[in-house]
Coordinates of N, CA and C in Angstrom, one line a residue:
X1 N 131.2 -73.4 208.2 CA 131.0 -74.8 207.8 C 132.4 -75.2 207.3
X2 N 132.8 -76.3 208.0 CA 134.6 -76.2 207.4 C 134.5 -77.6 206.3
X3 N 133.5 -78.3 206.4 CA 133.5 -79.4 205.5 C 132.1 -79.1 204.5
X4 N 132.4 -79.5 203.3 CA 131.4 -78.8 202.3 C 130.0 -80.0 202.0
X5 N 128.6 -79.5 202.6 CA 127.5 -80.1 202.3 C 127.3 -81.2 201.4
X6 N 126.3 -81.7 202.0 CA 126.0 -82.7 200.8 C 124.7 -82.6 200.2
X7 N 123.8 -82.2 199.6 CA 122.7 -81.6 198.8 C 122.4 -82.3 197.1
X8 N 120.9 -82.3 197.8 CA 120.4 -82.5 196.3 C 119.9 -81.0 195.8
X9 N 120.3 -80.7 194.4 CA 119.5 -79.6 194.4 C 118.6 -79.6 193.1
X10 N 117.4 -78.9 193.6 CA 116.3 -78.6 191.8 C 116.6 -77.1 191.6
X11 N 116.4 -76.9 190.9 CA 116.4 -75.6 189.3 C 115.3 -75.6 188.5
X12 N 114.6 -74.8 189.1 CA 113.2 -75.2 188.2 C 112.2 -73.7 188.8
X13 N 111.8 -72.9 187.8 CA 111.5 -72.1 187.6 C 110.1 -71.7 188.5
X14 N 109.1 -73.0 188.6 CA 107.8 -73.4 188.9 C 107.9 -73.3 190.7
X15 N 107.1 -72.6 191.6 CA 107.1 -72.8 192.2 C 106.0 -73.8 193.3
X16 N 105.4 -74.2 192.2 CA 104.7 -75.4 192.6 C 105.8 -76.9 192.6
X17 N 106.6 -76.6 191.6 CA 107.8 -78.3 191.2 C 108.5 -77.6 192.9
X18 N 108.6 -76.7 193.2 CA 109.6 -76.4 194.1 C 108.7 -77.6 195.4
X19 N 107.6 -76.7 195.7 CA 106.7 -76.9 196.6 C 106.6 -78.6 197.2
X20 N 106.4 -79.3 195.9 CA 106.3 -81.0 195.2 C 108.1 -81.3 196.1
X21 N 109.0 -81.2 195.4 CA 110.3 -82.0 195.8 C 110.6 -81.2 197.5
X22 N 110.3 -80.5 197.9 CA 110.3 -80.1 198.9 C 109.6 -81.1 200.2
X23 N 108.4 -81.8 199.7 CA 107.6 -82.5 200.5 C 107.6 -83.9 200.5
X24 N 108.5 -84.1 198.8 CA 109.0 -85.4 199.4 C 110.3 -85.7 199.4
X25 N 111.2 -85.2 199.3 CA 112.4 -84.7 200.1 C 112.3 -85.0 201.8
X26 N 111.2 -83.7 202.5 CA 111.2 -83.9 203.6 C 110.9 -85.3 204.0
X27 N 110.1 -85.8 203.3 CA 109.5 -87.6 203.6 C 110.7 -88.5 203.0
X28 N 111.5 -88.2 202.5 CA 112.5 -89.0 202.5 C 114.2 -88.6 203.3
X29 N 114.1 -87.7 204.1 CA 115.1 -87.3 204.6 C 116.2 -87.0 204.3
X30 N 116.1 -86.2 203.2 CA 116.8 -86.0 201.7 C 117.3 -84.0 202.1
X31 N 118.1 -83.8 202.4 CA 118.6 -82.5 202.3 C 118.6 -81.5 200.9
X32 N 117.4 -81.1 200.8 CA 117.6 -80.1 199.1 C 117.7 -78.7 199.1
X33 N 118.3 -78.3 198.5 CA 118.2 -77.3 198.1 C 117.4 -76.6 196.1
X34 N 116.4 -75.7 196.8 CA 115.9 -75.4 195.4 C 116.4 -74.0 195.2
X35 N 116.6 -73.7 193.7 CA 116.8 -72.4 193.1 C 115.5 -72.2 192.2
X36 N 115.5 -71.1 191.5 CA 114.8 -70.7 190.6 C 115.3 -70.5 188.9
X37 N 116.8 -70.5 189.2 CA 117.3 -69.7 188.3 C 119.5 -70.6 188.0
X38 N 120.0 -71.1 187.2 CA 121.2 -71.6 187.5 C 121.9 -70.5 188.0
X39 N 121.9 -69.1 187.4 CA 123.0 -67.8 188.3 C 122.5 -67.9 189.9
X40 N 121.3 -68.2 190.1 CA 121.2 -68.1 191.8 C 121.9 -69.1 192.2
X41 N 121.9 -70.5 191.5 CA 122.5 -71.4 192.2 C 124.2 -71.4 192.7
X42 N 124.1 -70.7 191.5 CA 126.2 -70.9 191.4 C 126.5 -69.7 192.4
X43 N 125.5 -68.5 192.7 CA 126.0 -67.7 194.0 C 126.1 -68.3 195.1
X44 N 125.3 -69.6 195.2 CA 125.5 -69.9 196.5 C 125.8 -71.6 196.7
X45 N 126.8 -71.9 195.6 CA 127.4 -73.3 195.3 C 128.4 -73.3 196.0
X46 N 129.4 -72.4 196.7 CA 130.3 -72.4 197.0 C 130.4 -73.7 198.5
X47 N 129.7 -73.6 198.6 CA 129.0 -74.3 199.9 C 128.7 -75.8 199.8
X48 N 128.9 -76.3 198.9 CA 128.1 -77.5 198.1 C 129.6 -78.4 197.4
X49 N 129.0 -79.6 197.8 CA 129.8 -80.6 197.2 C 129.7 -81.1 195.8
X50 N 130.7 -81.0 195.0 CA 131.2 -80.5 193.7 C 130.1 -82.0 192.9
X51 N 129.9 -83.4 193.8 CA 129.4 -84.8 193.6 C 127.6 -84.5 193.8
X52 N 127.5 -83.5 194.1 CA 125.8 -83.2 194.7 C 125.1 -83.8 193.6
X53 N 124.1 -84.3 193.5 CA 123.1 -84.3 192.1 C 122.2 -83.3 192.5
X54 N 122.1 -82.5 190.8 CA 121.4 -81.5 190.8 C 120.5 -81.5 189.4
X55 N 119.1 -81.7 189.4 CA 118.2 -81.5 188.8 C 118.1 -80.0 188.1
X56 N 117.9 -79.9 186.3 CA 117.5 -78.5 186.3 C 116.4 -79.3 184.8
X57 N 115.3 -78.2 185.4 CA 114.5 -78.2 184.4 C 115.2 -77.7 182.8
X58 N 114.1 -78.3 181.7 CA 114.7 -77.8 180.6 C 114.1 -76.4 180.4
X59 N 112.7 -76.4 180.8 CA 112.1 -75.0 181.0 C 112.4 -73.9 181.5
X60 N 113.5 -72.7 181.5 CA 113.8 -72.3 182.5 C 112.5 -70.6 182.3
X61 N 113.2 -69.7 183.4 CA 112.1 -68.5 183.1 C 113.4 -67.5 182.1
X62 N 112.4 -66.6 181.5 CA 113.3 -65.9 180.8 C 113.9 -66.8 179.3
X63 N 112.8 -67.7 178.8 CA 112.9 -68.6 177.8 C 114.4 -69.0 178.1
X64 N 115.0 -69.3 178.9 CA 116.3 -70.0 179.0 C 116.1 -71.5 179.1
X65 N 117.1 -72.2 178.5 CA 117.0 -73.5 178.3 C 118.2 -74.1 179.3
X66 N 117.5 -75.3 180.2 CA 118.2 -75.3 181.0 C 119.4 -76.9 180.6
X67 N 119.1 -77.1 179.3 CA 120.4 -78.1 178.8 C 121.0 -77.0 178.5
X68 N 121.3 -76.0 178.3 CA 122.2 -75.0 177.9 C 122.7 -73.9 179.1
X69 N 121.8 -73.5 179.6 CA 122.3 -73.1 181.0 C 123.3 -73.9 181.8
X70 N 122.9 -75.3 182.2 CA 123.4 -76.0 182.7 C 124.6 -76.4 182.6
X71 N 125.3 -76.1 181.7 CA 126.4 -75.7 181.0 C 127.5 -74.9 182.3
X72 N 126.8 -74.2 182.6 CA 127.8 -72.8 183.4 C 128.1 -74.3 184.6
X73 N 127.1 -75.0 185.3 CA 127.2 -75.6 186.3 C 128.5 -76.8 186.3
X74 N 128.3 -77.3 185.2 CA 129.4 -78.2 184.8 C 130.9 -77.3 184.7
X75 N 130.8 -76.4 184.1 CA 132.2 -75.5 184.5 C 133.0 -74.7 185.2
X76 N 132.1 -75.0 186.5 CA 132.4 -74.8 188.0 C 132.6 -76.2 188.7
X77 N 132.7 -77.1 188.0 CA 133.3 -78.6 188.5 C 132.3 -79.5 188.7
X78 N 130.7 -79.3 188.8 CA 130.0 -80.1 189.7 C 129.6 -81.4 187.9
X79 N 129.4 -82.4 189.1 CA 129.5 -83.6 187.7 C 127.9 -84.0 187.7
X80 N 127.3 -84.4 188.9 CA 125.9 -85.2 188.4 C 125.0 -83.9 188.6
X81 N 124.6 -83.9 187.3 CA 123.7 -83.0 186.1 C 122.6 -83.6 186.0
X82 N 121.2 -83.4 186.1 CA 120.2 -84.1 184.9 C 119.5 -83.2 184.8
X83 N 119.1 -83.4 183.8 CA 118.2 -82.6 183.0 C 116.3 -82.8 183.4
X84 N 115.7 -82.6 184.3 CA 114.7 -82.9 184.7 C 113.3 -82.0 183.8
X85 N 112.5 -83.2 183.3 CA 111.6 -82.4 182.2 C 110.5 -83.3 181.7
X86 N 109.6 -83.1 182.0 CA 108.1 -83.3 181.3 C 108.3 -83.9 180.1
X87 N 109.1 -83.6 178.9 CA 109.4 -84.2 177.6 C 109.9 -85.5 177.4
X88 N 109.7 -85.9 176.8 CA 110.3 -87.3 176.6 C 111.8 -87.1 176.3
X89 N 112.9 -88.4 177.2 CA 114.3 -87.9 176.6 C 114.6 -87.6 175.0
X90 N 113.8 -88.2 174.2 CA 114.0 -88.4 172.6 C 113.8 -87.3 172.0
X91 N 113.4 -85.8 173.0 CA 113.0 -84.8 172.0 C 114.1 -84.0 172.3
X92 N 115.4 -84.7 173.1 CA 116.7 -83.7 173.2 C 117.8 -84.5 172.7
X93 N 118.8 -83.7 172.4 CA 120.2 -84.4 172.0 C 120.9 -83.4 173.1
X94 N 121.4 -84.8 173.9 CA 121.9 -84.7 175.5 C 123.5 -84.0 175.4
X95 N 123.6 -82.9 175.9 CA 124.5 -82.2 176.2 C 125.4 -83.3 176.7
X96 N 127.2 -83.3 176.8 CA 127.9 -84.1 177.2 C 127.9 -83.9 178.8
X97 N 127.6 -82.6 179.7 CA 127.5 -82.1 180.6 C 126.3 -83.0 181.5
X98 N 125.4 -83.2 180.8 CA 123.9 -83.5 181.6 C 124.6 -85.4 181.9
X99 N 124.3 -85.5 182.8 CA 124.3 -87.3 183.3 C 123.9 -87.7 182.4
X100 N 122.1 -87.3 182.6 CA 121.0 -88.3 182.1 C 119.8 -87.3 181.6
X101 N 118.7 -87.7 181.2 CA 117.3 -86.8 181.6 C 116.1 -87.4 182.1
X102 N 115.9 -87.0 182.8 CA 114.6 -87.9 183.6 C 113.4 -86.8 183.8
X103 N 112.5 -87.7 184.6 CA 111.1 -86.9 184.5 C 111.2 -85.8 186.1
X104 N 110.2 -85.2 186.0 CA 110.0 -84.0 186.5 C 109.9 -84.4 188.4
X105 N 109.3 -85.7 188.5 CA 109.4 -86.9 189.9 C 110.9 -86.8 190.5
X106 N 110.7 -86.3 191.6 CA 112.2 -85.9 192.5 C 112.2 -87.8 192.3
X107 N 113.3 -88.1 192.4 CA 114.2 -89.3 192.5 C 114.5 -89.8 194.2
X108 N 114.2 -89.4 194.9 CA 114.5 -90.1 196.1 C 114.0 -91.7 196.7
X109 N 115.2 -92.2 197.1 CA 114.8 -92.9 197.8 C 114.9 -93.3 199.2
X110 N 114.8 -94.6 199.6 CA 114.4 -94.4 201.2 C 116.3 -95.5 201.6

């Protein structure tokens, strides 16, 4: 691949949230890629354009928090971050890294 993808990607531990953005992704013709884990993702970011937006839960597995994980992602260059999570934004104090935080609802539109 000599020019580097364009991808949305989730980080989200659940493989039911995977299942969910997956189906409406495909119904929006939305190219995603999902991880489980931010170290899975950054093994195979290389590939991925640095502008992608990438969703990561705050819940991760392995009690990892994914405003703090998320961390590693922003220091491999990539910029649109959000923090995707069930919680209201008011129960976090937003990392300078994360865009925004929004709900758990993939973001696509048509």
């Amino acid at each position: 691949m000599s020019e580097l993808a364009k991808y949305t990607v989730l980080i989200d531990d659940d493989e039911m949230v995977h299942l969910f953005w997956k189906v409406e992704a495909k119904k929006y013709g939305v190219n995603l890629e999902t991880f489980y884990s931010v170290d899975k993702f950054l093994k195979a970011s290389s590939e991925m354009n640095k502008d992608c937006d990438i969703y990561v839960d705050s819940n991760l597995a392995d009690n990892l928090k994914g405003e703090i994980e998320s961390e590693k992602i922003a220091k491999e260059g990539f910029t649109n971050i959000y923090l995707a999570t069930g919680y209201s934004p008011d129960h976090f104090k937003k990392p300078e890294w994360i865009k925004s935080i929004v709900g758990k609802r993939p973001r696509f539109e048509k």
